[in-house]
Coordinates of N, CA and C in Angstrom, one line a residue:
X1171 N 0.8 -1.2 0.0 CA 0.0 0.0 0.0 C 0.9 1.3 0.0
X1172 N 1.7 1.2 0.5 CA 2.7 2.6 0.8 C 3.4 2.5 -0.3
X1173 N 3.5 1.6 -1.1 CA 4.7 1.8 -2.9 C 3.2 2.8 -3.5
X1174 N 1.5 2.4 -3.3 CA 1.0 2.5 -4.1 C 0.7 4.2 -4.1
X1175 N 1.0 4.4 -2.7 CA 0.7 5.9 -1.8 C 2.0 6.6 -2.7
X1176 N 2.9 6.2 -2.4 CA 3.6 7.0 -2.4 C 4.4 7.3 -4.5
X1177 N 3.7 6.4 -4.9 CA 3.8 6.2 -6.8 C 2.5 7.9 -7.2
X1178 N 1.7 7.7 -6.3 CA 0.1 8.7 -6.9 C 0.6 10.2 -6.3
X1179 N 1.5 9.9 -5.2 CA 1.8 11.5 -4.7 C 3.0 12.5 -4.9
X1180 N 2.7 13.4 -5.6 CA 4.1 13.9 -6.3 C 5.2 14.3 -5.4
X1181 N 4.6 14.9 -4.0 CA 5.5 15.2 -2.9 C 6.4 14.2 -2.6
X1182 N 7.6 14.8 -2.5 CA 8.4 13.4 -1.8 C 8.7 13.8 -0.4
X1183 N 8.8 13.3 0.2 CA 9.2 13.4 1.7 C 10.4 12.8 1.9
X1184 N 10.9 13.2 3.3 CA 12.6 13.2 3.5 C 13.0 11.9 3.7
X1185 N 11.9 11.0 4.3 CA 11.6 9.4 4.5 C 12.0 8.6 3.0
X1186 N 11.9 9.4 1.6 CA 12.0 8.8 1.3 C 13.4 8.9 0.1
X1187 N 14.5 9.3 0.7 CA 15.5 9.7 0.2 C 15.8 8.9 -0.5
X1188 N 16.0 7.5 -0.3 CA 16.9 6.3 -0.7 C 16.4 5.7 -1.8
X1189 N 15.2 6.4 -2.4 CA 14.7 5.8 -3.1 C 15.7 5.7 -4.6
X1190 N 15.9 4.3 -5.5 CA 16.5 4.2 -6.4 C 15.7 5.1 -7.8
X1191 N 16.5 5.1 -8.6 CA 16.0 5.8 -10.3 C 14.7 4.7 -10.5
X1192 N 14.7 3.7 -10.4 CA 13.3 2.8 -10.9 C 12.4 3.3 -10.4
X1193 N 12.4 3.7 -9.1 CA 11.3 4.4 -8.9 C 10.5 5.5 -8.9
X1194 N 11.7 6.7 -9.8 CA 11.2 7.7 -10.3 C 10.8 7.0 -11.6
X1195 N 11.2 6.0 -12.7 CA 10.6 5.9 -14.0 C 9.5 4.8 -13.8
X1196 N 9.0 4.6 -12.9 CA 7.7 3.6 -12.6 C 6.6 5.4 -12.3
X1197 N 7.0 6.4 -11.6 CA 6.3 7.2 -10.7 C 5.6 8.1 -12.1
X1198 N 6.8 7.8 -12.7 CA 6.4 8.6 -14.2 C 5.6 7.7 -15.5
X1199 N 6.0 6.7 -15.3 CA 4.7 6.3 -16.0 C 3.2 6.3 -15.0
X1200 N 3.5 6.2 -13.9 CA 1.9 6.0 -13.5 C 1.5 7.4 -13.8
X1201 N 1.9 8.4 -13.9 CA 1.3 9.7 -14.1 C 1.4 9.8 -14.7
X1202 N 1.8 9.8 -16.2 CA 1.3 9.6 -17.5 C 0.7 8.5 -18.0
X1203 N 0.1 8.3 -16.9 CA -1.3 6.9 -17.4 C -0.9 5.7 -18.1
X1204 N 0.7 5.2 -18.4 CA 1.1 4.7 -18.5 C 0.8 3.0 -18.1
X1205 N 1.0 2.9 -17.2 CA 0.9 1.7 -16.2 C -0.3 2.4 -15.1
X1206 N -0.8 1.4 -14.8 CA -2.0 1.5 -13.3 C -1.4 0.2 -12.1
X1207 N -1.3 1.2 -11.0 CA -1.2 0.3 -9.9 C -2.2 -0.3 -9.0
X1208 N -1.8 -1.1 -8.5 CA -3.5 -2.0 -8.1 C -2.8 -2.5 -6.3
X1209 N -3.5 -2.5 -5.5 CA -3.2 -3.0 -4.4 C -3.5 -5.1 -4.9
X1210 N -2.6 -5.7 -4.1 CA -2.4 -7.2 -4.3 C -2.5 -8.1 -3.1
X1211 N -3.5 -8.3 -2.8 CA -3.6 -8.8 -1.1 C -2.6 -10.1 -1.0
X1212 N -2.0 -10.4 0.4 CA -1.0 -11.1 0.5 C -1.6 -12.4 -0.1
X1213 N -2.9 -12.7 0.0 CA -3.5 -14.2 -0.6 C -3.4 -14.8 -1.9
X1214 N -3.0 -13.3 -3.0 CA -2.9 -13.4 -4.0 C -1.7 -13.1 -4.8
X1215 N -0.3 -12.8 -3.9 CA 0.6 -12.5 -4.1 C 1.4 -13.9 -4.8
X1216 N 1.2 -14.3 -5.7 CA 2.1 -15.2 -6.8 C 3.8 -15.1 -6.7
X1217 N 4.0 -13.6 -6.9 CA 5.6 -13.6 -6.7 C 5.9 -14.6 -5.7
X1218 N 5.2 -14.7 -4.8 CA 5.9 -15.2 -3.0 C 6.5 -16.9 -3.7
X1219 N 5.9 -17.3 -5.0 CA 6.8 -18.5 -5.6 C 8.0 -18.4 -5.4
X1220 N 8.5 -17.5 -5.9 CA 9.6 -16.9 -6.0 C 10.9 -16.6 -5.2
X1221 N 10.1 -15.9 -3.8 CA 10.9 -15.4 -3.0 C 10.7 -16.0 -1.4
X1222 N 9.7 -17.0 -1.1 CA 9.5 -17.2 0.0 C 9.3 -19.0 0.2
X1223 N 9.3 -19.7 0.8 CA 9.3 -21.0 1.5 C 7.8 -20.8 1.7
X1224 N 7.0 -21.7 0.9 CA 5.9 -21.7 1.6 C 5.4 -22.9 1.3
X1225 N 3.9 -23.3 1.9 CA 3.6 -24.6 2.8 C 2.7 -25.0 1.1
X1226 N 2.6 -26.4 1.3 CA 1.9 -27.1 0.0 C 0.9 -26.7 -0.8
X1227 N -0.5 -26.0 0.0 CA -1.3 -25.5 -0.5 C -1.0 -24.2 -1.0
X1228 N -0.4 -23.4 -0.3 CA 0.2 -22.0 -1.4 C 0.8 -22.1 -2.6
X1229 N 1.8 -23.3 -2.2 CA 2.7 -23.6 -3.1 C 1.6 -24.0 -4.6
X1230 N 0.8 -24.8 -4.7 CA 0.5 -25.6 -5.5 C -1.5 -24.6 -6.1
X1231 N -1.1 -23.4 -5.0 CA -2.6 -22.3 -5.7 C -1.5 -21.5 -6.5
X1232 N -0.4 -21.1 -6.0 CA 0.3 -20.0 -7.0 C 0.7 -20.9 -8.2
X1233 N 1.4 -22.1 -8.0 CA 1.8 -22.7 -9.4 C 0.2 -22.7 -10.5
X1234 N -0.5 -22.7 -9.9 CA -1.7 -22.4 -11.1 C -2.0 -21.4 -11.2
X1235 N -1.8 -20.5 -10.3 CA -2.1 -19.1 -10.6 C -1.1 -18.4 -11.5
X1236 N 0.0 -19.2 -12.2 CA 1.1 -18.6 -13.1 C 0.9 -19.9 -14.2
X1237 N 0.5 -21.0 -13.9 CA 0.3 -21.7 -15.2 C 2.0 -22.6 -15.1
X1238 N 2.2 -23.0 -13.8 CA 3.5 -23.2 -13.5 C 3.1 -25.1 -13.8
X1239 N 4.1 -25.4 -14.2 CA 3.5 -27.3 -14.4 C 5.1 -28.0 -14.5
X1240 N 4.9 -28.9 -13.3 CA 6.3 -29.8 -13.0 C 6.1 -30.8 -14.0
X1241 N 6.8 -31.4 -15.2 CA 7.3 -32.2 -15.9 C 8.3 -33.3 -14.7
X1242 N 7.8 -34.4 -14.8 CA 8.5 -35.5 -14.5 C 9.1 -36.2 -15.1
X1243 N 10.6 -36.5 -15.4 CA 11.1 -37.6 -16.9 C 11.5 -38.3 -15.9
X1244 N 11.3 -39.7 -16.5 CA 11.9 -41.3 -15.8 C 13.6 -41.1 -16.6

């Protein structure tokens, strides 16, 4: 929520010094209607394939939710 707060608001604040250049060229396409950001509740966060250890049933809702398919060869 706070990437999405702070992408729509032109003010920058001192909090947010460290921010890298990607984040000025993401900030600038959302405001030129480029791209739209969407809030992604943690239930439906797919990436977490990716980056997190998670238990069978996540594991096996996100592999369909990307169209992800284990091949087995003997």
């Amino acid at each position: 929520m706070s990437s999405i707060h702070l992408a729509a608001n032109p003010i920058f604040h001192a909090r947010t010094k460290h921010i890298e250049v990607h984040y000025h060229y993401v900030r600038e396409k959302v405001l030129s209607k480029e791209i739209q950001i969407s809030y992604v509740s943690t239930h439906q966060q797919c990436a977490d394939i990716l980056t997190k250890a998670l238990d069978g049933t996540k594991l096996c809702k996100f592999k369909a939710m990307i169209g992800l398919q284990v091949i087995l060869e003997d």
